[in-house]
XYZ file of C-alpha atoms in Angstrom:
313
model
C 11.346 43.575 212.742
C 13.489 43.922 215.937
C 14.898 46.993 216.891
C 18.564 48.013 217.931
C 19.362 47.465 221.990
C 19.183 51.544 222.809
C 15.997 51.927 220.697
C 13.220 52.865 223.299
C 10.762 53.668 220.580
C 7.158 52.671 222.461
C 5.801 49.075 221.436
C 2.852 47.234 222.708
C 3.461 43.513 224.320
C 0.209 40.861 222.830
C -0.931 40.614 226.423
C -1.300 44.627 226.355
C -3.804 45.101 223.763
C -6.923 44.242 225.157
C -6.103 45.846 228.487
C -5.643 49.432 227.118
C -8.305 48.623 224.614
C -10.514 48.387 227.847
C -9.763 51.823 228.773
C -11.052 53.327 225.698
C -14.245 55.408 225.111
C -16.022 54.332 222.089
C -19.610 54.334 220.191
C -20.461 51.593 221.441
C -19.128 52.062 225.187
C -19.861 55.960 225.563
C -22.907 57.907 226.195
C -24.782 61.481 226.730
C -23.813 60.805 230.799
C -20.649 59.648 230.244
C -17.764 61.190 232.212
C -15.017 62.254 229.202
C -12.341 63.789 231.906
C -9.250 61.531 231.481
C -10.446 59.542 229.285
C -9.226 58.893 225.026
C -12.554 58.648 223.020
C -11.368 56.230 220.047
C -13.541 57.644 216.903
C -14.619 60.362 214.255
C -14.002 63.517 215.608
C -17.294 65.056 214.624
C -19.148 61.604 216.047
C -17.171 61.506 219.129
C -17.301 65.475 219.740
C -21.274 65.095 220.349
C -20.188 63.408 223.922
C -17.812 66.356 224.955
C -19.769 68.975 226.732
C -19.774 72.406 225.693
C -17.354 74.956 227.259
C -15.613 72.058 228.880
C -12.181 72.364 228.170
C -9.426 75.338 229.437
C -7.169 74.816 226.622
C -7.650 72.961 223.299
C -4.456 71.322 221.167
C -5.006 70.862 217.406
C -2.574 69.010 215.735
C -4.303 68.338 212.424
C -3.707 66.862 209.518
C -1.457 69.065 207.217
C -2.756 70.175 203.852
C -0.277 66.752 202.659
C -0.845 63.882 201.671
C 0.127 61.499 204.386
C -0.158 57.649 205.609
C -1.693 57.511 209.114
C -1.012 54.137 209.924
C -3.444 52.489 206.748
C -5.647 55.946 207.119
C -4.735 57.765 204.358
C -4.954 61.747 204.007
C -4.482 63.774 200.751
C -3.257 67.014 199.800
C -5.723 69.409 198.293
C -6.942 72.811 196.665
C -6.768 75.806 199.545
C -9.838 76.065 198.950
C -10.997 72.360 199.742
C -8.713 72.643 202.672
C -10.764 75.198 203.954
C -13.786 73.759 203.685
C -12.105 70.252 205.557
C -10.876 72.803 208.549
C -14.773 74.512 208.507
C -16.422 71.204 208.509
C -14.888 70.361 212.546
C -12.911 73.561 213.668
C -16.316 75.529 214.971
C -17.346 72.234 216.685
C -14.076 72.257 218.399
C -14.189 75.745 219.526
C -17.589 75.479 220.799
C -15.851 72.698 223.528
C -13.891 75.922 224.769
C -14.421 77.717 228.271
C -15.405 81.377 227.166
C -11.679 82.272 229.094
C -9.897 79.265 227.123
C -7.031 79.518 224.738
C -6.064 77.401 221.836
C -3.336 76.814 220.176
C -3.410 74.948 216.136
C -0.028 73.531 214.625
C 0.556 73.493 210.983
C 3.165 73.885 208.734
C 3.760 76.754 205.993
C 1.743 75.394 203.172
C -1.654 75.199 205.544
C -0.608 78.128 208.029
C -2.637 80.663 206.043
C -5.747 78.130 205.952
C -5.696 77.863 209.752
C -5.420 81.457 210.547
C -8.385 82.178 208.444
C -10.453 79.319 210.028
C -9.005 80.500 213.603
C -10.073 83.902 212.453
C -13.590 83.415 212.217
C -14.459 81.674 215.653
C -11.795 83.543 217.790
C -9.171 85.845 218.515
C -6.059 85.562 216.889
C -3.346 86.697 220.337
C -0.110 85.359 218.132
C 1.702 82.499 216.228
C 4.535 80.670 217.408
C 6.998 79.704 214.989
C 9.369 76.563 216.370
C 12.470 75.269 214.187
C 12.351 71.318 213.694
C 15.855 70.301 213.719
C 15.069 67.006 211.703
C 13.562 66.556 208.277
C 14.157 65.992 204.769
C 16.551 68.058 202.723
C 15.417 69.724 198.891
C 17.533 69.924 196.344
C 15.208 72.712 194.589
C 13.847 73.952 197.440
C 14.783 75.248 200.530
C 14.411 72.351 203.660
C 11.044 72.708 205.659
C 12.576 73.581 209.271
C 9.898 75.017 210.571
C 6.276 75.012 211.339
C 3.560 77.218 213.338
C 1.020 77.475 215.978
C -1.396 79.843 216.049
C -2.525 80.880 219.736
C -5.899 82.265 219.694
C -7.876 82.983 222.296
C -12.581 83.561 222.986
C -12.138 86.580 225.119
C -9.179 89.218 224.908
C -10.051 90.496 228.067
C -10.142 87.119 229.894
C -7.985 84.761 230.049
C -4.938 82.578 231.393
C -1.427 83.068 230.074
C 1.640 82.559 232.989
C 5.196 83.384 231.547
C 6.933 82.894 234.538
C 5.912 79.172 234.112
C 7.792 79.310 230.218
C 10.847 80.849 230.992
C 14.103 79.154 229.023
C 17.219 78.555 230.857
C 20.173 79.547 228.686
C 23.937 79.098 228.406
C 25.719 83.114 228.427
C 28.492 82.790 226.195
C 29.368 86.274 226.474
C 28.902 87.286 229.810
C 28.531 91.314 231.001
C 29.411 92.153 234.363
C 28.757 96.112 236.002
C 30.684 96.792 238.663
C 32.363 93.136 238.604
C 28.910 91.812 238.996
C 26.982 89.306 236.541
C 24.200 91.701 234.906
C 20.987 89.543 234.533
C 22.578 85.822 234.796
C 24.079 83.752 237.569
C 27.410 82.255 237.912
C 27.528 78.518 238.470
C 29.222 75.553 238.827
C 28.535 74.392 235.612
C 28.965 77.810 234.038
C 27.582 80.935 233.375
C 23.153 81.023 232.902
C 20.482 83.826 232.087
C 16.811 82.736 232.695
C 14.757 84.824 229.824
C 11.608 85.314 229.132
C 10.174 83.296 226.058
C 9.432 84.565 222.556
C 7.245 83.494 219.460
C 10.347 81.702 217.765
C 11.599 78.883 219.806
C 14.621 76.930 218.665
C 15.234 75.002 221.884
C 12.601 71.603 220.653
C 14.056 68.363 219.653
C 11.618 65.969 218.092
C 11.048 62.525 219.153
C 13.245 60.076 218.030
C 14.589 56.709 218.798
C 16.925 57.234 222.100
C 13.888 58.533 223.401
C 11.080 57.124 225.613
C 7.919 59.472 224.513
C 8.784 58.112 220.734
C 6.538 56.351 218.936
C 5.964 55.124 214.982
C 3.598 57.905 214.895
C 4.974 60.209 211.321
C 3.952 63.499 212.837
C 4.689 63.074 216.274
C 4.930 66.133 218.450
C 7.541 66.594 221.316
C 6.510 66.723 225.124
C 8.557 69.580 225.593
C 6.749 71.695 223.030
C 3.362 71.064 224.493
C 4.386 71.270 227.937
C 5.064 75.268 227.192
C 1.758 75.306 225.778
C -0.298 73.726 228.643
C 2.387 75.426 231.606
C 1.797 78.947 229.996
C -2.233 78.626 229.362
C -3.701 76.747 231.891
C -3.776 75.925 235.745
C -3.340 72.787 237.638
C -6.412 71.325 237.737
C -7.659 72.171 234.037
C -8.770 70.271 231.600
C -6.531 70.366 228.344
C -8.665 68.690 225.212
C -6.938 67.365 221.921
C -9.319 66.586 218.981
C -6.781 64.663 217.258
C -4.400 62.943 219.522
C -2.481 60.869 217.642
C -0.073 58.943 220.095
C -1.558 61.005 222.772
C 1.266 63.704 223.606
C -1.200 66.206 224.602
C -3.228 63.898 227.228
C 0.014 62.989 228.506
C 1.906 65.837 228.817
C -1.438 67.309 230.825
C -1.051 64.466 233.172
C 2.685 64.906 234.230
C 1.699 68.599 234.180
C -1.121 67.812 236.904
C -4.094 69.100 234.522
C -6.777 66.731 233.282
C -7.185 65.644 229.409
C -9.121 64.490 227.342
C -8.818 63.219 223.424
C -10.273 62.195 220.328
C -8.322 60.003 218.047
C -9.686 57.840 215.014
C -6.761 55.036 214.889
C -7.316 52.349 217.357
C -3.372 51.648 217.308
C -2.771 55.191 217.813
C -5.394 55.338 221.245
C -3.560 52.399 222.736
C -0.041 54.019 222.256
C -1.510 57.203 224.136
C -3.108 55.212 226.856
C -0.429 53.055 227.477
C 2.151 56.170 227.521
C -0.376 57.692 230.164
C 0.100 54.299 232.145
C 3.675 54.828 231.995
C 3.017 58.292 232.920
C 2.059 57.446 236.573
C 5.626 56.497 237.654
C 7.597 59.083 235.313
C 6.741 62.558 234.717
C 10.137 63.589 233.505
C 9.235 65.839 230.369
C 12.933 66.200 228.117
C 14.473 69.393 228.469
C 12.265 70.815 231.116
C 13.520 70.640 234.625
C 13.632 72.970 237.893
C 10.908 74.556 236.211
C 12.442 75.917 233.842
C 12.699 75.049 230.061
C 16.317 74.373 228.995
C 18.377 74.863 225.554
C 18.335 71.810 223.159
C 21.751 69.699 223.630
C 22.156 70.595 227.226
C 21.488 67.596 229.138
C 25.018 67.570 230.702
C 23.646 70.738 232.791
C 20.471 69.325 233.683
C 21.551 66.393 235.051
C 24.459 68.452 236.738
C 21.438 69.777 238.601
C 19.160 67.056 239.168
């Protein structure tokens, strides 16, 4: 089906396919010596995990499937019990933690009918520091329920004692609409051209995400797609430049590419063949443009404000 002119949704050319597919790691390419920095391992995440070292990575990124029932692109994944749930998230999560430096963090999205699930699986292999709740400005209205706006991530840590976490590198530029001055002079917020700003430090609730859609250039037919921007907090504030951020279900590859505009190594695990060669061929484009949306001047800025940005750029 063609798309509209201004649609910039990612697609992959014929002539593409067997290029990226090149690139890939899989059973039948990958082995015991095989270097997994940079690299998208296309399999089952308990089969692929065997080839990623032990206490390799300095962050993990879970974006699981949610406790719904959901179409991956022919792969299909259905709601269940709590309890069954449970037991899926037990069957990989401790084989996923054990790929965690003993001063890594983690960080698991989910949504509110799985949230409980993943804070008791988080629970049992690590520390739980917080959970972020962001608002998702899109989605579905209920007419006997209220809309699903939201969704978690729980940020856990192996050692309380030991590891990374860098606010300054999360901080959120905001518009003052109510200024306060002492002694005629702005109190905590500059005065600019483009009007009035206070850099603050982040919280657990972050409203300032818009997810991918079509105008954008990180979209992709993925159905749970996760913004740039929200990961980039995640891998700014909990790791260096340098480390190695692991995803154990990439999807279209936000984390791995978000890590490489960021300057840290990745490394993923995705099951979809269609799905690896989206990620790998954003990580292509990622070599000429590391422009993440809403983050600039490094700082993170309100959703809508693009005017400003560019203002500054």
């Amino acid at each position: 089906m063609a798309r509209a002119v201004n649609n910039r949704t990612l697609t992959l050319k014929e002539e593409e396919i067997e290029p990226l597919k090149a690139q890939l790691l899989t059973e039948e390419n990958i082995s015991d010596s095989t270097c997994v920095e940079n690299r998208i391992l296309n399999g089952d995440v308990l089969r692929m995990l065997k080839f990623v070292p032990d206490g390799f990575a300095d962050l993990i990124i879970i974006d699981p499937p949610y406790n719904l029932t959901k179409d991956f692109n022919g792969l299909k994944f259905n709601s269940r019990s709590d309890k069954s749930y449970d037991e899926y998230l037990d069957s990989w999560f401790p084989e996923v933690c054990k790929k965690l430096k003993d001063s890594g963090s983690l960080y698991i999205c989910g949504d509110w009918k799985c949230t409980a699930s993943l804070q008791r699986a988080v629970e049992k292999e690590l520390t739980v520091m917080n959970r972020i709740t962001w608002q998702r400005e899109k989605g579905r209205g209920a007419k006997s329920n209220w809309k699903n706006g939201m969704e978690d991530i729980w940020f856990a840590v192996k050692n309380p004692s030991d590891y990374y976490f860098n606010v300054d590198a999360v901080k959120i530029k905001r518009k003052v609409m109510a200024p306060y001055k002492t002694d005629g002079k702005p109190k905590d917020w500059n005065e600019e051209t483009d009007g009035n700003f206070r850099i603050t430090y982040p919280s657990n609730f972050w409203d300032d995400i818009s997810i991918p859609f079509w105008s954008m250039p990180e979209n992709t037919d993925h159905p749970t797609q996760k913004p740039e921007k929200l990961y980039a907090k995640l891998i700014l504030a909990s790791s260096k430049e340098g480390d190695v951020v692991f995803d154990p279900f990439l999807g279209s590859g936000t984390a791995a590419v978000t890590a490489k505009k960021l300057n840290r190594k990745f490394c993923g695990i995705e099951l979809n063949e269609e799905y690896c060669l989206w990620a790998q061929k954003r990580l292509c484009l990622a070599e000429t443009d590391r422009n993440i949306q809403g983050y600039s001047d490094g700082v993170f800025w309100e959703r809508n404000s693009l005017k400003f940005q560019k203002a500054k750029d």
